[in-house]
Short mmCIF file of the C-alpha atoms (twelve columns), coordinates in Angstrom:
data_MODEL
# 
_entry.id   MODEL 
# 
loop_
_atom_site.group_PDB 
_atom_site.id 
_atom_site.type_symbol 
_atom_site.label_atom_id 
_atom_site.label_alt_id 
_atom_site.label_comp_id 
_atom_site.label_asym_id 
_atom_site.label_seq_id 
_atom_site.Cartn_x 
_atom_site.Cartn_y 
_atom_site.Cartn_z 
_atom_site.pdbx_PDB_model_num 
ATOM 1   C CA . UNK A 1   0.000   0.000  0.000   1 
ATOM 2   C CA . UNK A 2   3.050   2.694  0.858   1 
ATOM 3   C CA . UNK A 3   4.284   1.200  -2.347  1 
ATOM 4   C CA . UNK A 4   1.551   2.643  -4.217  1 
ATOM 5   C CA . UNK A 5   1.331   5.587  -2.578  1 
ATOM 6   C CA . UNK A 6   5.099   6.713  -3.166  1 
ATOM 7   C CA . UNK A 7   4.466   5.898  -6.641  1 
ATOM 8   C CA . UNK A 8   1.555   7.854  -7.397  1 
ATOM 9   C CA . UNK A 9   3.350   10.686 -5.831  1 
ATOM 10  C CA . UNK A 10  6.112   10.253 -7.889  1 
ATOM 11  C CA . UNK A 11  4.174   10.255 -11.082 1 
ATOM 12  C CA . UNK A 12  2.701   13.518 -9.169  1 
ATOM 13  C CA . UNK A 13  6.085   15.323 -9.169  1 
ATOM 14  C CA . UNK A 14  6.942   14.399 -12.837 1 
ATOM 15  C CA . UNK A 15  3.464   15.334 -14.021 1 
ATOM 16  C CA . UNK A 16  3.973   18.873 -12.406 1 
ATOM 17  C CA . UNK A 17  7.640   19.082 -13.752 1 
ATOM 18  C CA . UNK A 18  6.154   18.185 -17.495 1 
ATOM 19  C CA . UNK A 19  3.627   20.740 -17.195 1 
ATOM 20  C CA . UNK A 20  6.028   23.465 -16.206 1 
ATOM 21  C CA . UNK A 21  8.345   23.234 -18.437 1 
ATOM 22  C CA . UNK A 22  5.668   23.157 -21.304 1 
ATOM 23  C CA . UNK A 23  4.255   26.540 -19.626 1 
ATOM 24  C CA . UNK A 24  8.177   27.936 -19.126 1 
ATOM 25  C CA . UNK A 25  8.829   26.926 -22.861 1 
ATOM 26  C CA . UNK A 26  6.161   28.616 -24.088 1 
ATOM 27  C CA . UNK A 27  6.579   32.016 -21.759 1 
ATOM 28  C CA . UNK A 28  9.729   32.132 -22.798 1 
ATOM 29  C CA . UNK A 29  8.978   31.821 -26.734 1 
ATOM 30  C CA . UNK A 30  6.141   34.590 -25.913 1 
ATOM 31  C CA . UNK A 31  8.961   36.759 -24.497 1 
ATOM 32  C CA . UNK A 32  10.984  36.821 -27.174 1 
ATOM 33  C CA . UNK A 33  8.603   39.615 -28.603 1 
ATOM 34  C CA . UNK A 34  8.282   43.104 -28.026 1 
ATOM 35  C CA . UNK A 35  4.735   44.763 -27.096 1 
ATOM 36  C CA . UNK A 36  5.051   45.927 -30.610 1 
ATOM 37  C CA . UNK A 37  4.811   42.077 -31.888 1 
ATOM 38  C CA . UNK A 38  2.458   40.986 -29.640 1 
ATOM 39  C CA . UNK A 39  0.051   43.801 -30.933 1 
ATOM 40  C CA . UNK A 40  0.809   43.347 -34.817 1 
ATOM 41  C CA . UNK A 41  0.151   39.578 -34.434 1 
ATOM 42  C CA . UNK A 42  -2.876  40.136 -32.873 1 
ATOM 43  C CA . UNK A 43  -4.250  42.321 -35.175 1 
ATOM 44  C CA . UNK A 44  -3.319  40.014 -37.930 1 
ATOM 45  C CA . UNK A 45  -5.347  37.334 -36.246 1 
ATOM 46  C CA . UNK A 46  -8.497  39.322 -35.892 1 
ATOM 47  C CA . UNK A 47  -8.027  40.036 -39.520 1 
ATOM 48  C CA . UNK A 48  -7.315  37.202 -41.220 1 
ATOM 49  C CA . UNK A 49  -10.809 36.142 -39.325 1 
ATOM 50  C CA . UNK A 50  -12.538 39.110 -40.798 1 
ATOM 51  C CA . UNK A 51  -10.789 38.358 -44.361 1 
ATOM 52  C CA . UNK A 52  -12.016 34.681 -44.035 1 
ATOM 53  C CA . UNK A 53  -15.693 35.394 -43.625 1 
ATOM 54  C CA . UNK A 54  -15.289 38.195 -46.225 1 
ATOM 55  C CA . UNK A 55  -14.569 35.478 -48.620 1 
ATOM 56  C CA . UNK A 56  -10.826 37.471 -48.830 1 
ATOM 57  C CA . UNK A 57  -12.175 40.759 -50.334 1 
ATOM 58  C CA . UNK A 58  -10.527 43.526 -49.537 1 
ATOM 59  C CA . UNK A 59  -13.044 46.486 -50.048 1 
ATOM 60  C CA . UNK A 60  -13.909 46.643 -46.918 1 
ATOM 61  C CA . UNK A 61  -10.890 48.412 -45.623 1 
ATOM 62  C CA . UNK A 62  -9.971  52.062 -46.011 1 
ATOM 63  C CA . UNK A 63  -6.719  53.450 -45.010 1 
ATOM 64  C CA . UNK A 64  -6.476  57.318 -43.993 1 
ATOM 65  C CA . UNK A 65  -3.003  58.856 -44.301 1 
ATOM 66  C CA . UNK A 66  -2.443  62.546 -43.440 1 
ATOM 67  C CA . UNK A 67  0.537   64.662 -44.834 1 
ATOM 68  C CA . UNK A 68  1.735   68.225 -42.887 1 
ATOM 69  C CA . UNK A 69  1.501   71.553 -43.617 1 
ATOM 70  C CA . UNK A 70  4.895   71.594 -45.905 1 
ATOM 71  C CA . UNK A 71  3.166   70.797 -49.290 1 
ATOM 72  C CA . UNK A 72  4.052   66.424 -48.397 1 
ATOM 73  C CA . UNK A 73  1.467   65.687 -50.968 1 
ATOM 74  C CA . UNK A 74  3.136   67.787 -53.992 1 
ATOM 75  C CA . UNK A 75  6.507   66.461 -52.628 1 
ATOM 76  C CA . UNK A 76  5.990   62.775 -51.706 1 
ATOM 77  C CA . UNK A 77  2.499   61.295 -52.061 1 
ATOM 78  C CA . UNK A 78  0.709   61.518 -55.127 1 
ATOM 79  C CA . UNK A 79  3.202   59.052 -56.569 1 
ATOM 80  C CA . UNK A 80  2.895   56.210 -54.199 1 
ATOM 81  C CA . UNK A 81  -1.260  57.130 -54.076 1 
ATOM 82  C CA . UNK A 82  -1.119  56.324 -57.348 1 
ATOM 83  C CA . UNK A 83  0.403   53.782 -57.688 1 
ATOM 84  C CA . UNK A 84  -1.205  52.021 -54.753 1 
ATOM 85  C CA . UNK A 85  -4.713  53.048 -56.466 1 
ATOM 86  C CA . UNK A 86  -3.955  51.304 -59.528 1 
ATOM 87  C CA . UNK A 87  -2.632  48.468 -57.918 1 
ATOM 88  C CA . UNK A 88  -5.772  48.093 -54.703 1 
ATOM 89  C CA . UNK A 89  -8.940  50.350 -56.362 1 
ATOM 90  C CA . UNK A 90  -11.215 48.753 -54.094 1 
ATOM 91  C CA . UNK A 91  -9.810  50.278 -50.704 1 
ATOM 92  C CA . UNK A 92  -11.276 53.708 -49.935 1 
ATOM 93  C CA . UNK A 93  -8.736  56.422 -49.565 1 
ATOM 94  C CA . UNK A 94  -9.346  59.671 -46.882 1 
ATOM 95  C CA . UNK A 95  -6.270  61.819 -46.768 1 
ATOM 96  C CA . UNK A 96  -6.040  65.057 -44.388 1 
ATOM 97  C CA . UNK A 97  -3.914  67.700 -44.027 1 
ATOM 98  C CA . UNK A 98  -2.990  69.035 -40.806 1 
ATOM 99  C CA . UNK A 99  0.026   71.309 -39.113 1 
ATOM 100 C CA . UNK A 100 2.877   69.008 -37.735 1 
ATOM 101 C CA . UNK A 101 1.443   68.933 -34.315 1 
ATOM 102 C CA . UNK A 102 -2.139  68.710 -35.019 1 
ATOM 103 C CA . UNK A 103 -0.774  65.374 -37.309 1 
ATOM 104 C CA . UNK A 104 0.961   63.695 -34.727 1 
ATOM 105 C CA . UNK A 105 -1.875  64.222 -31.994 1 
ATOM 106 C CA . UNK A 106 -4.519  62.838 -34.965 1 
ATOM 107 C CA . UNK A 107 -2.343  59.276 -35.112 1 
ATOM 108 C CA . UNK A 108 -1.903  59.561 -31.005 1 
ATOM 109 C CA . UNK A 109 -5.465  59.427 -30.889 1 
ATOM 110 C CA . UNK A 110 -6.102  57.181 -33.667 1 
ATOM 111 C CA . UNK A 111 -8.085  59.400 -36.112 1 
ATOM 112 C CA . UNK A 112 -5.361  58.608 -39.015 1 
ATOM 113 C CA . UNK A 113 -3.223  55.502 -39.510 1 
ATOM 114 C CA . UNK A 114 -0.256  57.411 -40.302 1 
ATOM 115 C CA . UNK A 115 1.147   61.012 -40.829 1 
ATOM 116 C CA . UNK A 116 4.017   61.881 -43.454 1 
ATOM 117 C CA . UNK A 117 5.037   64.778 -41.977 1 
ATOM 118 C CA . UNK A 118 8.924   67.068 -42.427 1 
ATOM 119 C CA . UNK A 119 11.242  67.264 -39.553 1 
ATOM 120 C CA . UNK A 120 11.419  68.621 -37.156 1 
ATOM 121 C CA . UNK A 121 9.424   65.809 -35.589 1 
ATOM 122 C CA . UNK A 122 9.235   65.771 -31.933 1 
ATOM 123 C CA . UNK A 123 7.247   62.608 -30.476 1 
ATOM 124 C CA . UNK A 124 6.655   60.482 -27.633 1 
ATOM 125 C CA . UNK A 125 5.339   57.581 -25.952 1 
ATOM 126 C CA . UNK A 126 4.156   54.358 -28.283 1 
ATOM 127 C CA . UNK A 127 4.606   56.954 -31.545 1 
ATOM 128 C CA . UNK A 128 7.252   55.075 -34.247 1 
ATOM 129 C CA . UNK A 129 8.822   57.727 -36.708 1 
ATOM 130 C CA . UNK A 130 10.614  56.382 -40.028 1 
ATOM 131 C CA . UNK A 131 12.703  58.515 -42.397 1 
ATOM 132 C CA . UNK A 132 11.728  57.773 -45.997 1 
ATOM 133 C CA . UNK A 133 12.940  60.745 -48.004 1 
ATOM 134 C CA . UNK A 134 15.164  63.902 -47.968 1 
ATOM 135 C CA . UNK A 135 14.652  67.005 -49.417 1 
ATOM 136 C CA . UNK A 136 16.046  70.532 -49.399 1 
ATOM 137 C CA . UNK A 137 14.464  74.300 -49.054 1 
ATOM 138 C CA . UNK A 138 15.812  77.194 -50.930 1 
ATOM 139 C CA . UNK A 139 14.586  80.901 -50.773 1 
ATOM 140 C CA . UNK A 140 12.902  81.543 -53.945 1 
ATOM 141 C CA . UNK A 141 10.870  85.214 -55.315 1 
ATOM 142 C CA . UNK A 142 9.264   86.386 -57.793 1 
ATOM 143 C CA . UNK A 143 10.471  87.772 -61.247 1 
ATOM 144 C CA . UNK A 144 10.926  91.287 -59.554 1 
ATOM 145 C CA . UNK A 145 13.265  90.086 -57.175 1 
ATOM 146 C CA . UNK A 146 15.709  88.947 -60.003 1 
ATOM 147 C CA . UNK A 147 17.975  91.581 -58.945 1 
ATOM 148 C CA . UNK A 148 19.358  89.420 -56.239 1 
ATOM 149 C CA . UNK A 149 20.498  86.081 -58.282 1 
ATOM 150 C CA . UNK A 150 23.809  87.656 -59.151 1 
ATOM 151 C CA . UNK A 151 24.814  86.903 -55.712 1 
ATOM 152 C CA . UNK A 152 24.152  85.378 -52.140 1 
ATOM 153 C CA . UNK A 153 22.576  87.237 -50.143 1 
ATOM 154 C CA . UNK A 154 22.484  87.102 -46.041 1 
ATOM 155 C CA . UNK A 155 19.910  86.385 -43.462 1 
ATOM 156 C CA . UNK A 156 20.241  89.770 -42.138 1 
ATOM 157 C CA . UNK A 157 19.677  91.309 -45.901 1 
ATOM 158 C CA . UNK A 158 16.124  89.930 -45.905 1 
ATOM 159 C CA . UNK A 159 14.710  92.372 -43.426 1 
ATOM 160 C CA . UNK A 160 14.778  94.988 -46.711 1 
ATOM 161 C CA . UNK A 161 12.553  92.504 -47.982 1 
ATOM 162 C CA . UNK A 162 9.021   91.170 -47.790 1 
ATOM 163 C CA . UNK A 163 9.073   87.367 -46.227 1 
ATOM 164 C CA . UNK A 164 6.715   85.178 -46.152 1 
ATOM 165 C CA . UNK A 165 6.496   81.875 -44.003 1 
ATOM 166 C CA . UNK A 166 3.996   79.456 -42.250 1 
ATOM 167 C CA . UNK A 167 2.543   80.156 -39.220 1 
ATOM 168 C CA . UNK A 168 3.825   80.038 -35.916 1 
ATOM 169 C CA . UNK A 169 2.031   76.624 -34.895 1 
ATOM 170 C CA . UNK A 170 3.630   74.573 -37.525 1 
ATOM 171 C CA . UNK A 171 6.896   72.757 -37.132 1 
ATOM 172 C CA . UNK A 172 8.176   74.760 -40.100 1 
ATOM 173 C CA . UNK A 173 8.123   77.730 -38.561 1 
ATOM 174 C CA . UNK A 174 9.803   76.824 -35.399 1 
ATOM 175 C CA . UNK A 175 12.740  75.223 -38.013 1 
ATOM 176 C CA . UNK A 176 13.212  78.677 -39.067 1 
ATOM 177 C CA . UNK A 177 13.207  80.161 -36.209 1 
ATOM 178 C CA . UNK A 178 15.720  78.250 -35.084 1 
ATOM 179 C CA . UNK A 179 17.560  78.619 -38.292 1 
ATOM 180 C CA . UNK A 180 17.681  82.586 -38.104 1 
ATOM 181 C CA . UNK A 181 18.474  82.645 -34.177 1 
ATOM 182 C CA . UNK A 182 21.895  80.382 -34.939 1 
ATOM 183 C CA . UNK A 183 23.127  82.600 -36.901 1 
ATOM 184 C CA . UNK A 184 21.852  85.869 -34.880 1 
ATOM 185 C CA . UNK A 185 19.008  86.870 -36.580 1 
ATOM 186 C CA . UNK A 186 15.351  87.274 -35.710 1 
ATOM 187 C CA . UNK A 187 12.230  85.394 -38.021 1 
ATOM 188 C CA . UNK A 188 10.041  87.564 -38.292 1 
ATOM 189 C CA . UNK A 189 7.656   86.656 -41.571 1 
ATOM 190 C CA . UNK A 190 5.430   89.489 -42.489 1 
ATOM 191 C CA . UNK A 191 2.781   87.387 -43.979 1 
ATOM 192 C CA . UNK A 192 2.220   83.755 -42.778 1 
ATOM 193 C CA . UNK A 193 0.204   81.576 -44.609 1 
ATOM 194 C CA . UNK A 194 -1.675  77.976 -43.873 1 
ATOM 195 C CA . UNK A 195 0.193   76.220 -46.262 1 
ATOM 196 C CA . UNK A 196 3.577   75.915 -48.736 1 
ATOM 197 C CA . UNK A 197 1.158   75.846 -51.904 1 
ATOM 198 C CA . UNK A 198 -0.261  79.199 -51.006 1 
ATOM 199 C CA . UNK A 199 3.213   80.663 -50.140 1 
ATOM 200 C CA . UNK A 200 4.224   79.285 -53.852 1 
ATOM 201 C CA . UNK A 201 1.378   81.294 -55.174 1 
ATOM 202 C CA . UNK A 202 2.438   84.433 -53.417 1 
ATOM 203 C CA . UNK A 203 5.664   84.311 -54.502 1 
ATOM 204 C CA . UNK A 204 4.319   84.024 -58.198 1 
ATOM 205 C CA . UNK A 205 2.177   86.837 -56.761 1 
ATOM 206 C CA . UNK A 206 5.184   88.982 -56.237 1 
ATOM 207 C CA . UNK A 207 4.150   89.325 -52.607 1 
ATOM 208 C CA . UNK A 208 8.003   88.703 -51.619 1 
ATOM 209 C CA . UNK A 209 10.397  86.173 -50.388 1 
ATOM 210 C CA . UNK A 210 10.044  82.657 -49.350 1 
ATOM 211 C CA . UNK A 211 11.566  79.296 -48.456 1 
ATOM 212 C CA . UNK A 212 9.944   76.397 -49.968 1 
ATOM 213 C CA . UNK A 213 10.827  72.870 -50.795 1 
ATOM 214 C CA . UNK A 214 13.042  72.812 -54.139 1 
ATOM 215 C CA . UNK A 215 11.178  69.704 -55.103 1 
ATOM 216 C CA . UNK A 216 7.826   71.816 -55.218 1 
ATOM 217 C CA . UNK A 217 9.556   75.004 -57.230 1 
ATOM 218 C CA . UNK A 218 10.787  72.867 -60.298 1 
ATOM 219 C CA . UNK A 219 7.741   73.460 -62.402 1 
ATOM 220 C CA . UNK A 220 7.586   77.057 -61.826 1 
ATOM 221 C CA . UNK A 221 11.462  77.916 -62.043 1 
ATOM 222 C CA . UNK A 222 10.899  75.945 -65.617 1 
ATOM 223 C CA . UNK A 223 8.434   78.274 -66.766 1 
ATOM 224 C CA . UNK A 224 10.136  81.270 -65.369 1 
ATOM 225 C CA . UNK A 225 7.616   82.273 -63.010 1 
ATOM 226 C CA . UNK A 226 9.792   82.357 -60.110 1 
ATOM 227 C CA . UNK A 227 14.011  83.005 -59.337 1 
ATOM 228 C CA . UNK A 228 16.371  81.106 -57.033 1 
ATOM 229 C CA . UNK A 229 18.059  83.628 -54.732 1 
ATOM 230 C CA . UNK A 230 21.197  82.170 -53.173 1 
ATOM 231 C CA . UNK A 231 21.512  82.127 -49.332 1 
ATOM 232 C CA . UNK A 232 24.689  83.112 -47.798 1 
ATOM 233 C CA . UNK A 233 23.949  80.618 -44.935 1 
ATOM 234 C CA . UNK A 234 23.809  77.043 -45.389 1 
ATOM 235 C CA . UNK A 235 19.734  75.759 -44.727 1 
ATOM 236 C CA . UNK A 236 20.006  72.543 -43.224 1 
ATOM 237 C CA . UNK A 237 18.453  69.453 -45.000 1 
ATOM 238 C CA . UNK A 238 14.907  68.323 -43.958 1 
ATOM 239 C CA . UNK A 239 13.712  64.856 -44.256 1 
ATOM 240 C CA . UNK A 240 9.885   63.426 -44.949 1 
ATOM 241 C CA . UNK A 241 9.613   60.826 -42.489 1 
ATOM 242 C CA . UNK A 242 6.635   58.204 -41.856 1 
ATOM 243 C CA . UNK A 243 4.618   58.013 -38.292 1 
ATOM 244 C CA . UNK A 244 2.471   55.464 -36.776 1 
ATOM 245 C CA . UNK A 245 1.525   54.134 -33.389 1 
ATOM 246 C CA . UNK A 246 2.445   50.727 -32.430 1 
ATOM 247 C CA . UNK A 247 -0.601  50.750 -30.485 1 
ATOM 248 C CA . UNK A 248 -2.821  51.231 -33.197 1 
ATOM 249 C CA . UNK A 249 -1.807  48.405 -35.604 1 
ATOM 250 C CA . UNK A 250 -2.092  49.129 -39.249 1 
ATOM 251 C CA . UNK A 251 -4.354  46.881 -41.612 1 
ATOM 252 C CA . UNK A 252 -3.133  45.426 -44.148 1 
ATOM 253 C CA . UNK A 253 -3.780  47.476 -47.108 1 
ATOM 254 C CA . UNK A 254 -2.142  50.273 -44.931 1 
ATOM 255 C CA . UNK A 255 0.641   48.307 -44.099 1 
ATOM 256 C CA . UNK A 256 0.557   47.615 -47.801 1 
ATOM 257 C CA . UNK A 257 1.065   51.288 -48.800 1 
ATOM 258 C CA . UNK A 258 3.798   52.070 -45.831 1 
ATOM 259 C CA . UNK A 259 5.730   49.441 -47.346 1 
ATOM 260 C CA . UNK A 260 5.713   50.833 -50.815 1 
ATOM 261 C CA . UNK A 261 6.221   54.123 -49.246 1 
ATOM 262 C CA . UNK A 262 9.406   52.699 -47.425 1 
ATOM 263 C CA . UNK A 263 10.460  51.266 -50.996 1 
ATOM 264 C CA . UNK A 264 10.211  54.336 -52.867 1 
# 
């Protein structure tokens, strides 16, 4: 009788070691993820369910991108919109355009999937920013101000002249006033404007001076509309960067287009 009972408890002991090491083997495999993971696989779960009783149709998802005040869709995203359109026409597109800040709080709270906004880009918490693209500003005028592209002119110089900027809530504007208070100067823009397309159309206005994307100022320097004035002081190079919250995992026709975003 002791007999028995030593070895039921001994099939006890290795019953409970068995089923700890299955439950250590697989907390451990679990582990080897980040929150990130966990999150993204989850997601993928839920929609590969949705997918299946869809019978794998994909026009029932929408994906909702927003680009920043500095003229992103003329620089970066009517290429890869197209090109995703041709390639997906059944998912609904719903793009906004929002300052910098107003951008990043819009994929905080999960209004957008993603924001393709210009640096500076200051974020925190669960926010994930990717660099896709660089691009540089130059100050630009209209035909009036042709005067000044014999030479390069200074940051202090453009007091004598009309400037025109974004406003004051926008992460361009803080660039630049950053940019004129390293090298001693004050920005001071005597018009400020929503957006870089209507500061383009000023300048073709001949409502003064400007600094605006070079990639956006190639059609109008080509039909003369505009000049190049060259700045004494070095601008420093922006980049178009990509930003989504881990939190808030993307579907998969937007991860679809962040990819060929990333691959542009």
């Amino acid at each position: 009788m002791n007999k028995i009972k030593v070895k039921s408890i001994v099939a006890l002991v290795l019953l409970f070691s068995l089923c700890m090491c299955f439950v250590w083997g697989h907390a451990r495999q679990a582990s080897d993820y980040t929150t990130e993971q966990h999150i993204q696989r989850m997601s993928e779960r839920i929609e590969k369910r949705f997918m299946a009783e869809d019978n794998g149709k994909r026009t029932g998802f929408e994906i909702k991108p927003l680009y920043n005040e500095n003229g992103m869709l003329n620089i970066f995203l009517v290429d890869q919109l197209k090109s995703f359109h041709q390639s997906y026409p059944g998912i609904r597109l719903k793009i906004y355009n929002y300052s910098t800040p107003q951008a990043l709080e819009a994929v905080r709270s999960g209004k957008v999937d993603f924001a393709v906004v210009s640096t500076p880009v200051e974020t925190a918490g669960p926010l994930k920013v990717t660099s896709l693209a660089s691009f540089q500003d130059i100050l630009v005028g209209g035909r009036t101000f042709e005067h000044l592209t014999n030479r390069a002119v200074s940051l202090s110089e453009l007091k004598e002249y009309s400037l025109m900027g974004l406003g004051r809530e926008t992460m361009t504007y803080k660039f630049y006033n950053r940019f004129f208070m390293t090298h001693g100067q004050e920005f001071a823009p005597d018009i400020e404007v929503a957006t870089t397309d209507q500061i383009l159309l000023m300048v073709k206005s001949e409502l003064g001076l400007a600094f605006v994307p070079e990639p956006m100022t190639r059609e109008s320097l080509k039909k003369e509309e505009i000049v190049t004035i060259q700045l004494q002081e070095e601008i420093p190079i922006r980049e178009i960067c990509l930003v989504y919250d881990y939190q808030h995992p993307l579907n998969s026709a937007a991860r679809q287009f962040v990819t060929m975003c990333k691959n542009c």
